[in-house]
Tab-separated table of C-alpha atoms and ligand atoms in Angstrom:
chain	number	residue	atom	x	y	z
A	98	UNK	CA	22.795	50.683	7.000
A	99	UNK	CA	21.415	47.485	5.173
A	100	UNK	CA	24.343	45.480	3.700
A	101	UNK	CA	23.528	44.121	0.151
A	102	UNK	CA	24.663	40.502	-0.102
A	103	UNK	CA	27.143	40.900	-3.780
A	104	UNK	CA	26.355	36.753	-4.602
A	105	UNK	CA	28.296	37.825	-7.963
A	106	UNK	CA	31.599	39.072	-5.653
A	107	UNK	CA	31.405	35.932	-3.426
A	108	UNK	CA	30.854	34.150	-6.829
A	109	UNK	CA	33.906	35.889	-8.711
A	110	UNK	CA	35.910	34.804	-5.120
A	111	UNK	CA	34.502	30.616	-5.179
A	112	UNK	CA	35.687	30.659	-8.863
A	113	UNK	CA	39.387	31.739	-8.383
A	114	UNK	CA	39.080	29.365	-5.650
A	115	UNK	CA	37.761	26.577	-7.899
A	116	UNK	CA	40.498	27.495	-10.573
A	117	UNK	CA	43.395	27.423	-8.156
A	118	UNK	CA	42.161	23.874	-7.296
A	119	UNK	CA	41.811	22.575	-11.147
A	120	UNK	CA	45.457	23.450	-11.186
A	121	UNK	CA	46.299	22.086	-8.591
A	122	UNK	CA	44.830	18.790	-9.429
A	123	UNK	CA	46.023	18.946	-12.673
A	124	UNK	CA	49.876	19.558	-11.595
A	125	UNK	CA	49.798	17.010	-8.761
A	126	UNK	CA	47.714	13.836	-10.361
A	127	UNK	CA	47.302	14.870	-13.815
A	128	UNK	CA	43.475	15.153	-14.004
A	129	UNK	CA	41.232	17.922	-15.450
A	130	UNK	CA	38.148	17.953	-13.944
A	131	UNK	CA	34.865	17.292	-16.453
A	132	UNK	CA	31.168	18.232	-15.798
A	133	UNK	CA	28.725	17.066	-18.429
A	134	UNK	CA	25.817	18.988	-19.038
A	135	UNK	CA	22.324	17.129	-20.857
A	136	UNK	CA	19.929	19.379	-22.591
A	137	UNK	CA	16.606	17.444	-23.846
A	138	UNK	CA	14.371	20.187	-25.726
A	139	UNK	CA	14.468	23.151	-26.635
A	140	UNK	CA	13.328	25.482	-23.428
A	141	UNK	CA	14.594	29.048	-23.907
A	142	UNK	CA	15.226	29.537	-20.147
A	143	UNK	CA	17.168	25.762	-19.755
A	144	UNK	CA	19.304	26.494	-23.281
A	145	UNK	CA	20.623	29.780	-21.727
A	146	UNK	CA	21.461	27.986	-17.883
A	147	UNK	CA	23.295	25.845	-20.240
A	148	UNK	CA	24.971	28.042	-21.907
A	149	UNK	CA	26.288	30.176	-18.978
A	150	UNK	CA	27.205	26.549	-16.994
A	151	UNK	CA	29.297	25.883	-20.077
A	152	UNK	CA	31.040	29.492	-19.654
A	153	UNK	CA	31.815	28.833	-16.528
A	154	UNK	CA	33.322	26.034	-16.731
A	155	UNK	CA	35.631	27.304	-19.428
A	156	UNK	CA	36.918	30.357	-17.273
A	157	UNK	CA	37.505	28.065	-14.335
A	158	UNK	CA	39.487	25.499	-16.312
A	159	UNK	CA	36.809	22.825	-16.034
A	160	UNK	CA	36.390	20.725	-19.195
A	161	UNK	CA	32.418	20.680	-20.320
A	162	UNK	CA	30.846	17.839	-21.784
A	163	UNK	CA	27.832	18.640	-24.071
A	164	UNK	CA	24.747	16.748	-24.980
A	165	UNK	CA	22.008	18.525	-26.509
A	166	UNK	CA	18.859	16.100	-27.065
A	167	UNK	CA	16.079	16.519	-28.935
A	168	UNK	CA	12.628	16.732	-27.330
A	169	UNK	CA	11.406	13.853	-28.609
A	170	UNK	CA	14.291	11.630	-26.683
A	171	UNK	CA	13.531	8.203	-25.491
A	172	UNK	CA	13.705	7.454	-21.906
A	173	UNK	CA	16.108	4.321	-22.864
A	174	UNK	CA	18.045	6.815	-25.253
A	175	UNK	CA	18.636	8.638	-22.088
A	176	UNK	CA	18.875	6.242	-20.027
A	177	UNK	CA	21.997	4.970	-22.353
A	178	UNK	CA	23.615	8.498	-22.006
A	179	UNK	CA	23.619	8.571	-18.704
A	180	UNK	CA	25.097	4.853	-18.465
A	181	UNK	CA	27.965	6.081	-20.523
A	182	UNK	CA	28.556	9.336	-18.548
A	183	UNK	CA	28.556	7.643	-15.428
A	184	UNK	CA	31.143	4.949	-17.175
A	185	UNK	CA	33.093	8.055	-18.590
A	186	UNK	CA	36.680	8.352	-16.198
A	187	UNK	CA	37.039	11.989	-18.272
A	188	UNK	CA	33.370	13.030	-16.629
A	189	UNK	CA	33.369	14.074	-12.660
A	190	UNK	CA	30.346	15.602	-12.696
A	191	UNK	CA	26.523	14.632	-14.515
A	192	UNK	CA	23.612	17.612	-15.007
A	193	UNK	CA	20.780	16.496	-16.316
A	194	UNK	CA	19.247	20.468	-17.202
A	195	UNK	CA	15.413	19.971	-15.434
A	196	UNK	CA	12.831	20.555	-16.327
A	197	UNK	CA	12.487	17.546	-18.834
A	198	UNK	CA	9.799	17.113	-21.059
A	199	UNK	CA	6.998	15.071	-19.789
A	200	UNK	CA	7.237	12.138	-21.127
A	201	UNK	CA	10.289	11.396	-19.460
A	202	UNK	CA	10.526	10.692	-15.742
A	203	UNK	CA	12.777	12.718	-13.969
A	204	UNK	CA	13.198	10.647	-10.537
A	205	UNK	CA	14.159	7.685	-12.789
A	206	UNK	CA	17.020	9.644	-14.319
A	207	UNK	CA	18.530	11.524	-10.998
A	208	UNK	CA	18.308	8.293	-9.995
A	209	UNK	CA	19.858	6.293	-12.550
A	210	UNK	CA	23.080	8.824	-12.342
A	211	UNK	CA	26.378	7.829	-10.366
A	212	UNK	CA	26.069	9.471	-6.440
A	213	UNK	CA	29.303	10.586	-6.945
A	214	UNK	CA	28.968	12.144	-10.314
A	215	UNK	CA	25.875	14.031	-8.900
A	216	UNK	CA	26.750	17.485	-8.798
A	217	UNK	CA	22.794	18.178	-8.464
A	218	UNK	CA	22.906	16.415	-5.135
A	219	UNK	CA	19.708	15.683	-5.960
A	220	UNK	CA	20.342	11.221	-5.763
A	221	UNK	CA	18.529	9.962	-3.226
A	222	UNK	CA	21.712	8.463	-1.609
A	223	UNK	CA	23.126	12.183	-0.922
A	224	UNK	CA	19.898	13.701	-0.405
A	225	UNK	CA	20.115	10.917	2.436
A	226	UNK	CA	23.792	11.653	3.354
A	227	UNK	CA	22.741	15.353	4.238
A	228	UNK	CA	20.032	13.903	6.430
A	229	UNK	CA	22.677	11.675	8.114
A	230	UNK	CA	25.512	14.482	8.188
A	231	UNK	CA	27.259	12.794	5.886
A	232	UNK	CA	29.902	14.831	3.598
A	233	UNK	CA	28.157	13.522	0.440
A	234	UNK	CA	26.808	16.228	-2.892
A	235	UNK	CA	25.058	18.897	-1.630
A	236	UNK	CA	22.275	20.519	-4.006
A	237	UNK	CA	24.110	23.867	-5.047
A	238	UNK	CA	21.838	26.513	-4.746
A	239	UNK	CA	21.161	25.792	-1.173
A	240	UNK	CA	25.072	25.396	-0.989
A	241	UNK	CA	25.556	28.783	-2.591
A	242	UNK	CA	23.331	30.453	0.120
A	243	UNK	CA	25.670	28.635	2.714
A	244	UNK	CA	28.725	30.324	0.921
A	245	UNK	CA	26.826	33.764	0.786
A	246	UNK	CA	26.486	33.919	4.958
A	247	UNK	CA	29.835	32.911	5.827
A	248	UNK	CA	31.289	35.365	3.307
A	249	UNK	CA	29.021	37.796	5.093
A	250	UNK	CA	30.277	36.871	8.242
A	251	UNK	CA	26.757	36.462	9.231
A	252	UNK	CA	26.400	34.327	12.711
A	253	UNK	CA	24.055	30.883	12.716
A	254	UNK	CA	24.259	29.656	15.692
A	255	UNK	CA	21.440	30.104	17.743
A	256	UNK	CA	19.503	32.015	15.617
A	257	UNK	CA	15.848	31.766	14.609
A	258	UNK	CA	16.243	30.833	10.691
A	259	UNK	CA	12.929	30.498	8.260
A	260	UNK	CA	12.970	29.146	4.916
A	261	UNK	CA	10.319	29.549	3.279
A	262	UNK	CA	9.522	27.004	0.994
A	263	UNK	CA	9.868	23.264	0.845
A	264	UNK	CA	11.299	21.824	-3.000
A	265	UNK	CA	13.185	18.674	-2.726
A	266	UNK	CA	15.929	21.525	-4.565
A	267	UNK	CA	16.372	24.639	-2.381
A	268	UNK	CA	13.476	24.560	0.721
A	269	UNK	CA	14.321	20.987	2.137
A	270	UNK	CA	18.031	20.673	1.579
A	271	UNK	CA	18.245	24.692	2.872
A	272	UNK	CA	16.845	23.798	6.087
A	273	UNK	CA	19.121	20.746	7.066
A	274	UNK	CA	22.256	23.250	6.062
A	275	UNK	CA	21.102	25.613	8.236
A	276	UNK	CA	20.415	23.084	11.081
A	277	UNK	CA	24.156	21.793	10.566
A	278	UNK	CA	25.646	24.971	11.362
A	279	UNK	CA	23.046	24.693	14.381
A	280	UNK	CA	20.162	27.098	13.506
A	281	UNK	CA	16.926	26.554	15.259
A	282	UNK	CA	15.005	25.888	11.847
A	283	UNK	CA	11.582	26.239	10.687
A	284	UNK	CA	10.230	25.710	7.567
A	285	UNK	CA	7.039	27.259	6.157
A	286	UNK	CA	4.883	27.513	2.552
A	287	UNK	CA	1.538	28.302	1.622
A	288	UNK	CA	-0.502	26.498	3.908
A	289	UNK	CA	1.710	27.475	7.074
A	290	UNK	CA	-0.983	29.295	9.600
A	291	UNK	CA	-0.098	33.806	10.166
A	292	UNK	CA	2.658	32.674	7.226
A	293	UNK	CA	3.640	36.602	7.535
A	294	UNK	CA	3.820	36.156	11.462
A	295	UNK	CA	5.903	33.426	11.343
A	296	UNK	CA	8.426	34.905	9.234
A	297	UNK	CA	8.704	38.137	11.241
A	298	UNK	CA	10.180	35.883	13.871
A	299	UNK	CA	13.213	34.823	11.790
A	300	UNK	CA	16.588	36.674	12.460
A	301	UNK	CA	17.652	34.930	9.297
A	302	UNK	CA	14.788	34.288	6.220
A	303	UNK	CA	15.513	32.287	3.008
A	304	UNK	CA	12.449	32.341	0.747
A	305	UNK	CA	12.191	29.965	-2.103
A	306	UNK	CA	8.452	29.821	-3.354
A	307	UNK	CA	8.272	30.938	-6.667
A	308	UNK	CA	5.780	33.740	-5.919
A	309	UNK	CA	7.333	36.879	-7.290
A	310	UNK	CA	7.642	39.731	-5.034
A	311	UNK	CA	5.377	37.696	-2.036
A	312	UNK	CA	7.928	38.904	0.916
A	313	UNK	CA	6.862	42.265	1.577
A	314	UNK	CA	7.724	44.253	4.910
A	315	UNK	CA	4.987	42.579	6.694
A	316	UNK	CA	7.162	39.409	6.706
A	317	UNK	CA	10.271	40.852	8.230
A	318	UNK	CA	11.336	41.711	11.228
A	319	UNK	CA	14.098	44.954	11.987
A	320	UNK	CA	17.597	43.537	11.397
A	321	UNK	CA	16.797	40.422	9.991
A	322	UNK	CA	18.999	39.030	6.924
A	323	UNK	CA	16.916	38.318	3.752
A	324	UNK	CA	18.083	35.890	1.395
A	325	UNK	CA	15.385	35.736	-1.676
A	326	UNK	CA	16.280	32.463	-4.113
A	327	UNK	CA	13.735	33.850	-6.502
A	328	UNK	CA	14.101	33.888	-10.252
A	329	UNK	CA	10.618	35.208	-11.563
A	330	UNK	CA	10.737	36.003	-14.682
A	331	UNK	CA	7.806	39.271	-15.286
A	332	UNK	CA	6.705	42.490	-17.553
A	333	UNK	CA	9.064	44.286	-15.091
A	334	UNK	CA	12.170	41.767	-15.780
A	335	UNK	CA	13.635	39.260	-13.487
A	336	UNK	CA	12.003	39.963	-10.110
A	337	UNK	CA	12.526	37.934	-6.408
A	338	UNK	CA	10.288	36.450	-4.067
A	339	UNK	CA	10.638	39.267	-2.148
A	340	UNK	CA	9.744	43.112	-2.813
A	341	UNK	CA	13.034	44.496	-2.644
A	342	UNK	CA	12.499	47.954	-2.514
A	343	UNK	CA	9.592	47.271	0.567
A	344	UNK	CA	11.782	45.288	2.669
A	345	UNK	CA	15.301	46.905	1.886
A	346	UNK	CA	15.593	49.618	4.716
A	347	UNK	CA	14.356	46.967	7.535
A	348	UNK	CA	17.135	43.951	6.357
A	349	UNK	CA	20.293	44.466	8.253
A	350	UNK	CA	21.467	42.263	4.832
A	351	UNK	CA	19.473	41.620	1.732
A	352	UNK	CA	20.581	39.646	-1.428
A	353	UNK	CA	19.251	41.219	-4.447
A	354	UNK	CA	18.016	39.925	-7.767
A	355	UNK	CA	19.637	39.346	-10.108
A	356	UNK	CA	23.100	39.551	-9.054
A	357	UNK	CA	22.376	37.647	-5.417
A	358	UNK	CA	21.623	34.098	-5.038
A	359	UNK	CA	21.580	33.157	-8.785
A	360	UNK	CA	25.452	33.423	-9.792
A	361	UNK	CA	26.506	31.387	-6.518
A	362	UNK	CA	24.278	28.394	-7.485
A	363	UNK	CA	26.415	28.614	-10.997
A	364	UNK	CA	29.544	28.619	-8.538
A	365	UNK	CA	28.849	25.621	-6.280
A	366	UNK	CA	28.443	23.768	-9.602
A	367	UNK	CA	31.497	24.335	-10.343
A	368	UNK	CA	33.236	23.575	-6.988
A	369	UNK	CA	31.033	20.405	-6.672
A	370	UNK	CA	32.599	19.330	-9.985
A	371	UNK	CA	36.044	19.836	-8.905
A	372	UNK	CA	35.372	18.125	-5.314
A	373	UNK	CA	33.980	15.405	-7.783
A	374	UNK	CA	37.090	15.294	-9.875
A	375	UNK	CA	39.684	14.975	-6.138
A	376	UNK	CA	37.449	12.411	-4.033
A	377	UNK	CA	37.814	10.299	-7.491
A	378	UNK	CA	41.277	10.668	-7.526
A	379	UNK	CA	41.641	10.190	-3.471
A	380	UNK	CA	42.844	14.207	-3.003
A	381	UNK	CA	42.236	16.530	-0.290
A	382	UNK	CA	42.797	20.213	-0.650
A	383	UNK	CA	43.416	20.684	2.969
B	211	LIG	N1	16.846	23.506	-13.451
B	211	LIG	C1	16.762	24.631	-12.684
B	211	LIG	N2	17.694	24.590	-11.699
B	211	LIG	C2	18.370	23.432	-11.854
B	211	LIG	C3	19.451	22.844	-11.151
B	211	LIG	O1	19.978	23.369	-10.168
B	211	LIG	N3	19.884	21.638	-11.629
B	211	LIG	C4	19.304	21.028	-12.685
B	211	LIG	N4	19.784	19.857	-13.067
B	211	LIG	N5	18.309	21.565	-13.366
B	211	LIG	C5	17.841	22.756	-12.942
């Protein structure tokens, strides 16, 4: 029987988690957590992330900070926001919603952002921290896929993992998470040699490439646990990287889509913020 990873269950669970902890902080140092969220534009896709971040923050008791920019925003304009976010004692947490238009450079603004206040992960300086094992940010989707295995119960150690992919956002950080918890790691994309022979090796495969539906049963080996990070948007709706219904019966787990990876990345948001909010305060929930 192939267990279907429930990322909206183990994303219901991280929330009541987060909310208990935004009381707590509240009751014992008399902070609310804040997460400020910066829209430039007007994408469809990025306004509706927004909007559902902004939910979520309001069930879990998280106060949301919003800044909607127009598309034709100065990089200094930004650049001034982001200086007073990062100034802001009421603001734990700063996303800056990416894609921006191209005029402005992104690197420059993850950049410009306080490490601490980066609930992205994406600064350089935690980026680095993972590298060094450091317990700096950690990028949430990758984060969220951490959360989904150990829910799962679903053993690391030792075992052949594959992500496939390599973004500075899911495929890189994914990798070093998986090493942590001591996975022998590889990571492949589109010009990795026998790309479907590789991934047949992998007891564990996280795919991340943006190809709808690419994973097909010629990538996966008999028991193996398939976590697709996938959000393609086609004429047949939201689709994975990986055909579902092809690979299904030979997954011993399988995260669907929607309804797998997507609500936990949501969730780690929200539990970065409020990690944000207690190492600024000097609090430990232990
Ligand atoms: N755009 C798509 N995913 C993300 C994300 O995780 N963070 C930010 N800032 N922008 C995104």
């Amino acid at each position: 029987m192939t267990t279907i990873i429930d990322g909206n269950k183990t994303a219901a669970a991280t929330k009541t988690q987060v909310a208990e902890r935004v009381e707590r902080l509240h009751n014992e140092r008399g902070v609310t957590p804040g997460l400020a969220v910066v829209l430039v534009g007007d994408d469809p896709a990025s306004h509706s992330y927004v909007a559902m971040k902004e939910r979520d923050c309001a069930e879990v008791g998280i106060t949301s900070f919003d800044h909607r920019l127009p598309a034709d925003t100065s990089q200094e304009e930004l650049n001034a926001l982001i200086d007073e976010l990062n100034a802001d004692e009421a603001v734990h947490g700063i996303l800056v919603q990416m894609p921006l238009p191209d005029h402005l450079d992104e690197e420059a603004v993850i950049e410009r952002i306080e490490p601490t206040k980066d609930v992205d992960g994406f600064h350089p300086q935690n980026m680095g921290g993972l590298v060094r094992g450091q317990d700096t940010m950690r990028a949430c989707t990758p984060l969220g896929v951490m959360r989904l295995l150990e829910d799962y119960d679903i053993a690391l150690e030792g075992k052949r993992a594959v992500v496939l992919g390599r973004s500075t956002i899911v495929g890189k950080p994914q990798a070093l998470l998986l090493l942590e918890k001591n996975a022998t790691v590889t990571t492949a994309h589109s010009r990795t040699k026998d790309l479907a022979g590789l991934c047949r090796e992998a007891d564990i495969l996280v795919v991340a490439i943006g190809q709808p539906k690419m994973v097909d049963e010629t990538y996966v080996k008999e028991g193996a646990v398939i976590i697709d990070v996938g959000i393609n948007r086609t004429d047949e709706g939201l689709v994975g990287d990986v055909d579902y219904d092809m690979v299904e019966s030979l997954a011993s787990a399988i995260t669907p889509v929607p309804g797998g990876v997507g609500p936990m990345t949501r969730a780690m948001l929200m539990s970065n913020t409020v990690d944000a909010c207690a190492k600024s305060v000097d609090y430990s929930f232990d």
